[in-house]
Amino acid sequence: MGWLASVLYPVFSFLKPPRIAEATVSSVKWGAAADFAAGTSEIVKFGRTPVLLLRLDNGDFRAFEATCTHLDCTVQFRADKKDIWCACHNGVYDLRGLNVSGPPPRPLDEYAVSVVDGEVFVSRAEA
Ligand code: FES
């Protein structure tokens, strides 16, 4: 009987949720806005969620969850085409995060971007 406990205990320990839940991230600091070139993008980790942070040619920032709304691949900014692209099934979003072609069924989730004292912050957009 002892052998059964020795087999099952590690399995149950693994399956049991941790006592402390992952801290909820509400805002992430990217860095100095002056270091973020127009027409480029970065992936920012928002907790476990990748967020695509873009700086448009006019200097404005935009941020979207980088997870495709089709089957959860990671999307990327295409500076040459001025769009957001999912390589998995050729899904395309515009720079407002709207799904414009391919299989994605809905827009990307948007995050808020603010610049405070020259520093760029990404936070969850208010519903
Ligand atoms: S997962 Fe992005 S288009 Fe299919």
XYZ file of N, CA and C and ligand atoms in Angstrom:
385
model
N 0.833 -1.207 0.000
C 0.000 0.000 0.000
C 0.869 1.259 0.000
N 2.016 1.163 0.665
C 2.911 2.307 0.724
C 3.391 2.713 -0.647
N 3.568 1.728 -1.518
C 4.054 2.042 -2.865
C 3.031 2.879 -3.628
N 1.726 2.600 -3.365
C 0.679 3.350 -4.050
C 0.727 4.829 -3.645
N 0.887 5.069 -2.348
C 0.989 6.451 -1.872
C 2.213 7.130 -2.462
N 3.303 6.374 -2.567
C 4.516 6.991 -3.106
C 4.377 7.333 -4.583
N 3.479 6.637 -5.282
C 3.242 6.946 -6.693
C 2.242 8.094 -6.825
N 1.156 8.021 -6.026
C 0.080 8.992 -6.192
C 0.400 10.361 -5.593
N 1.172 10.395 -4.504
C 1.436 11.682 -3.848
C 2.066 12.702 -4.808
N 3.112 12.309 -5.556
C 3.686 13.313 -6.480
C 2.696 13.756 -7.552
N 1.819 12.834 -7.984
C 0.840 13.199 -9.014
C -0.139 14.227 -8.455
N -0.685 13.953 -7.263
C -1.631 14.899 -6.667
C -0.951 16.221 -6.317
N 0.283 16.156 -5.878
C 1.005 17.392 -5.562
C 1.154 18.248 -6.803
N 1.389 17.562 -7.936
C 1.564 18.283 -9.188
C 0.243 18.908 -9.644
N -0.859 18.161 -9.478
C -2.151 18.618 -9.975
C -2.792 19.686 -9.092
N -2.450 19.691 -7.826
C -3.063 20.647 -6.896
C -2.590 22.064 -7.241
N -3.511 23.013 -7.333
C -3.081 24.379 -7.663
C -2.182 24.959 -6.575
N -1.248 25.799 -6.930
C -0.375 26.404 -5.924
C -1.189 27.251 -4.957
N -0.697 27.369 -3.721
C -1.419 28.121 -2.700
C -1.504 29.604 -3.046
N -0.473 30.114 -3.632
C -0.461 31.541 -3.968
C -0.694 31.674 -5.465
N -1.759 32.359 -5.820
C -2.053 32.567 -7.237
C -1.037 33.530 -7.827
N -0.866 33.449 -9.133
C 0.054 34.373 -9.801
C -0.437 35.804 -9.580
N 0.459 36.681 -9.241
C 0.083 38.072 -9.015
C -0.507 38.654 -10.292
N -1.548 39.419 -10.146
C -2.181 40.032 -11.303
C -1.376 41.257 -11.706
N -0.987 41.271 -12.968
C -0.213 42.393 -13.472
C -1.174 43.423 -14.028
N -1.042 44.674 -13.616
C -1.956 45.685 -14.134
C -1.240 46.704 -15.015
N 0.082 46.780 -14.896
C 0.821 47.741 -15.690
C 2.273 47.270 -15.835
N 2.832 47.480 -17.011
C 4.217 47.088 -17.272
C 4.952 48.291 -17.852
N 6.131 48.553 -17.330
C 6.937 49.663 -17.837
C 7.865 49.124 -18.922
N 7.825 49.755 -20.103
C 8.716 49.307 -21.177
C 10.082 49.966 -21.067
N 10.097 51.281 -20.915
C 11.351 52.018 -20.891
C 11.138 53.408 -21.458
N 12.211 54.053 -21.862
C 12.143 55.432 -22.336
C 11.532 55.507 -23.737
N 10.547 56.373 -23.889
C 9.900 56.545 -25.192
C 10.915 56.960 -26.254
N 11.927 57.722 -25.855
C 12.940 58.192 -26.801
C 13.736 57.030 -27.401
N 13.740 55.871 -26.716
C 14.482 54.710 -27.213
C 13.639 53.804 -28.107
N 12.374 54.178 -28.311
C 11.466 53.338 -29.098
C 11.258 54.013 -30.448
N 11.889 53.498 -31.480
C 11.835 54.149 -32.797
C 10.448 54.028 -33.415
N 10.035 55.056 -34.129
C 8.771 55.013 -34.867
C 8.858 53.923 -35.935
N 7.721 53.266 -36.191
C 7.668 52.218 -37.211
C 8.272 50.899 -36.765
N 8.400 50.711 -35.438
C 8.947 49.445 -34.932
C 7.996 48.865 -33.866
N 8.319 47.670 -33.417
C 7.493 47.008 -32.414
C 8.365 46.235 -31.439
N 7.757 45.913 -30.324
C 8.408 45.087 -29.303
C 7.352 44.163 -28.726
N 7.786 43.014 -28.239
C 6.890 42.152 -27.470
C 7.169 42.416 -25.991
N 6.118 42.736 -25.253
C 6.211 43.004 -23.823
C 5.499 41.866 -23.098
N 6.109 41.331 -22.066
C 5.446 40.286 -21.294
C 4.573 40.938 -20.239
N 3.296 40.641 -20.323
C 2.328 41.182 -19.375
C 1.897 40.007 -18.514
N 2.622 39.768 -17.438
C 2.442 38.501 -16.735
C 2.891 37.404 -17.686
N 2.014 36.469 -17.961
C 2.352 35.409 -18.930
C 1.899 35.749 -20.339
N 1.224 36.874 -20.488
C 0.628 37.214 -21.781
C 1.574 38.078 -22.606
N 1.886 37.663 -23.846
C 2.698 38.529 -24.700
C 1.837 39.650 -25.276
N 2.356 40.849 -25.210
C 1.645 42.011 -25.754
C 2.538 42.655 -26.808
N 1.941 42.933 -27.967
C 2.661 43.578 -29.064
C 2.541 45.081 -28.887
N 3.664 45.730 -28.625
C 3.695 47.185 -28.450
C 4.261 47.792 -29.728
N 3.487 48.689 -30.334
C 3.880 49.297 -31.613
C 4.091 50.792 -31.449
N 5.017 51.312 -32.200
C 5.090 52.777 -32.326
C 4.858 53.100 -33.788
N 3.773 53.803 -34.022
C 3.393 54.136 -35.391
C 4.331 55.188 -35.956
N 4.250 55.372 -37.271
C 5.115 56.357 -37.929
C 4.903 57.772 -37.389
N 3.674 58.058 -36.906
C 3.414 59.399 -36.371
C 3.843 59.551 -34.910
N 4.427 58.484 -34.338
C 4.929 58.551 -32.970
C 3.967 58.021 -31.918
N 2.696 57.785 -32.316
C 1.723 57.239 -31.358
C 2.069 55.779 -31.033
N 1.689 55.397 -29.825
C 1.866 54.000 -29.415
C 0.534 53.271 -29.468
N 0.602 51.968 -29.752
C -0.564 51.085 -29.660
C -0.073 49.773 -29.064
N -0.964 49.089 -28.374
C -0.596 47.778 -27.821
C -1.784 46.826 -27.922
N -1.477 45.592 -28.305
C -2.504 44.561 -28.447
C -1.972 43.255 -27.878
N -2.891 42.460 -27.371
C -2.473 41.124 -26.981
C -1.946 40.449 -28.243
N -0.764 39.841 -28.130
C -0.104 39.289 -29.319
C -0.587 37.882 -29.656
N -1.712 37.504 -29.102
C -2.253 36.167 -29.345
C -3.352 36.247 -30.390
N -3.153 35.551 -31.499
C -4.128 35.562 -32.597
C -5.472 35.054 -32.098
N -6.550 35.696 -32.557
C -7.886 35.290 -32.112
C -8.395 34.057 -32.864
N -7.593 33.529 -33.784
C -7.998 32.304 -34.471
C -7.613 31.102 -33.624
N -6.346 30.744 -33.601
C -5.923 29.562 -32.849
C -4.711 29.848 -31.963
N -4.596 31.094 -31.500
C -3.639 31.451 -30.446
C -2.163 31.484 -30.844
N -1.843 31.570 -32.120
C -0.438 31.784 -32.489
C -0.048 33.219 -32.095
N 1.239 33.486 -32.050
C 1.704 34.833 -31.728
C 1.785 35.656 -33.009
N 1.168 36.823 -32.973
C 1.161 37.699 -34.146
C 2.404 38.583 -34.144
N 2.675 39.210 -35.281
C 3.838 40.090 -35.390
C 3.505 41.310 -36.244
N 4.216 42.384 -35.965
C 4.062 43.620 -36.734
C 4.889 43.509 -38.005
N 4.276 43.878 -39.141
C 5.027 43.916 -40.400
C 5.179 45.384 -40.794
N 6.371 45.908 -40.561
C 6.620 47.329 -40.818
C 6.452 47.655 -42.297
N 6.829 46.740 -43.182
C 6.753 47.016 -44.615
C 5.300 47.088 -45.095
N 4.429 46.284 -44.513
C 3.017 46.268 -44.948
C 2.116 47.077 -44.030
N 2.680 47.586 -42.947
C 1.903 48.373 -41.979
C 0.677 47.594 -41.497
N 0.917 46.367 -41.069
C -0.177 45.589 -40.511
C 0.363 44.643 -39.439
N -0.537 43.877 -38.875
C -0.174 42.868 -37.876
C -0.554 41.532 -38.485
N 0.387 40.601 -38.473
C 0.232 39.377 -39.260
C 0.409 38.149 -38.386
N -0.398 37.156 -38.695
C -0.251 35.868 -38.031
C 0.234 34.874 -39.076
N 1.421 34.353 -38.847
C 2.042 33.457 -39.824
C 1.366 32.087 -39.880
N 0.635 31.720 -38.869
C 0.075 30.359 -38.838
C -0.869 30.085 -40.000
N -1.825 31.009 -40.235
C -2.791 30.792 -41.315
C -3.003 32.073 -42.109
N -1.984 32.931 -42.113
C -2.025 34.173 -42.885
C -3.175 35.097 -42.463
N -3.394 35.197 -41.187
C -4.387 36.141 -40.673
C -3.788 37.534 -40.621
N -4.592 38.539 -40.981
C -4.083 39.911 -41.015
C -5.007 40.828 -40.198
N -4.378 41.689 -39.402
C -5.086 42.715 -38.631
C -4.528 44.062 -39.060
N -5.360 45.095 -38.978
C -4.820 46.431 -39.259
C -4.187 47.000 -37.986
N -3.711 48.218 -38.051
C -2.987 48.796 -36.915
C -3.916 49.307 -35.817
N -5.231 49.064 -35.983
C -6.177 49.285 -34.879
C -6.538 47.954 -34.225
N -5.901 46.881 -34.731
C -6.149 45.546 -34.174
C -7.344 44.850 -34.785
N -7.956 45.468 -35.806
C -9.141 44.862 -36.419
C -8.733 43.751 -37.374
N -9.436 42.631 -37.315
C -9.177 41.521 -38.234
C -9.678 41.925 -39.619
N -8.781 41.934 -40.584
C -9.158 42.404 -41.922
C -9.108 41.323 -42.993
N -8.345 40.234 -42.767
C -8.407 39.133 -43.728
C -7.881 37.865 -43.089
N -8.237 36.757 -43.711
C -7.831 35.464 -43.171
C -8.815 34.977 -42.128
N -8.458 33.922 -41.413
C -9.415 33.276 -40.512
C -9.683 33.931 -39.148
N -8.903 34.909 -38.652
C -9.212 35.436 -37.316
C -10.661 35.930 -37.227
N -11.405 35.475 -36.217
C -12.826 35.798 -36.127
C -13.138 37.139 -35.461
N -12.168 37.707 -34.770
C -12.442 38.972 -34.075
C -11.147 39.766 -33.914
N -11.282 41.049 -33.535
C -10.089 41.888 -33.351
C -9.204 41.409 -32.215
N -7.978 41.892 -32.212
C -7.066 41.637 -31.095
C -7.521 42.441 -29.881
N -7.274 41.923 -28.696
C -7.584 42.669 -27.473
C -6.586 43.808 -27.328
N -7.100 45.007 -27.097
C -6.235 46.180 -27.021
C -5.808 46.472 -25.581
N -4.611 46.955 -25.430
C -4.087 47.415 -24.144
C -3.882 48.925 -24.241
N -3.883 49.572 -23.101
C -3.673 51.022 -23.070
C -2.176 51.306 -22.979
N -1.738 52.374 -23.618
C -0.340 52.798 -23.544
C -0.319 54.243 -23.070
N 0.522 54.523 -22.106
C 0.675 55.901 -21.652
C 2.160 56.211 -21.535
N 2.477 57.481 -21.703
C 3.858 57.938 -21.535
C 3.858 58.918 -20.370
N 4.567 58.534 -19.311
C 4.621 59.345 -18.093
C 6.082 59.680 -17.821
N 6.374 60.962 -17.783
C 7.755 61.418 -17.570
C 8.721 60.758 -18.560
N 8.264 60.604 -19.792
C 9.122 60.055 -20.837
C 9.234 58.538 -20.837
N 8.534 57.861 -19.911
C 8.586 56.398 -19.831
C 7.284 55.812 -20.381
N 7.413 54.696 -21.099
C 6.249 54.052 -21.717
C 5.702 52.971 -20.791
N 4.398 53.047 -20.538
C 3.718 52.050 -19.708
C 2.590 51.404 -20.510
N 2.465 50.101 -20.371
C 1.357 49.356 -20.985
C 0.473 48.861 -19.847
N -0.829 49.055 -20.011
C -1.751 48.585 -18.974
C -3.011 48.043 -19.628
N -3.770 47.332 -18.842
C -5.012 46.778 -19.371
C -5.946 47.919 -19.720
N -6.564 47.829 -20.909
C -7.499 48.872 -21.319
C -8.751 48.765 -20.459
N -9.327 49.913 -20.087
C -10.567 49.902 -19.311
C -11.687 49.404 -20.188
N -12.529 48.531 -19.620
C -13.639 47.972 -20.394
C -14.734 49.008 -20.571
S -3.779 31.131 -35.582
Fe -3.613 33.081 -36.474
S -4.537 32.880 -38.397
Fe -4.748 30.925 -37.503
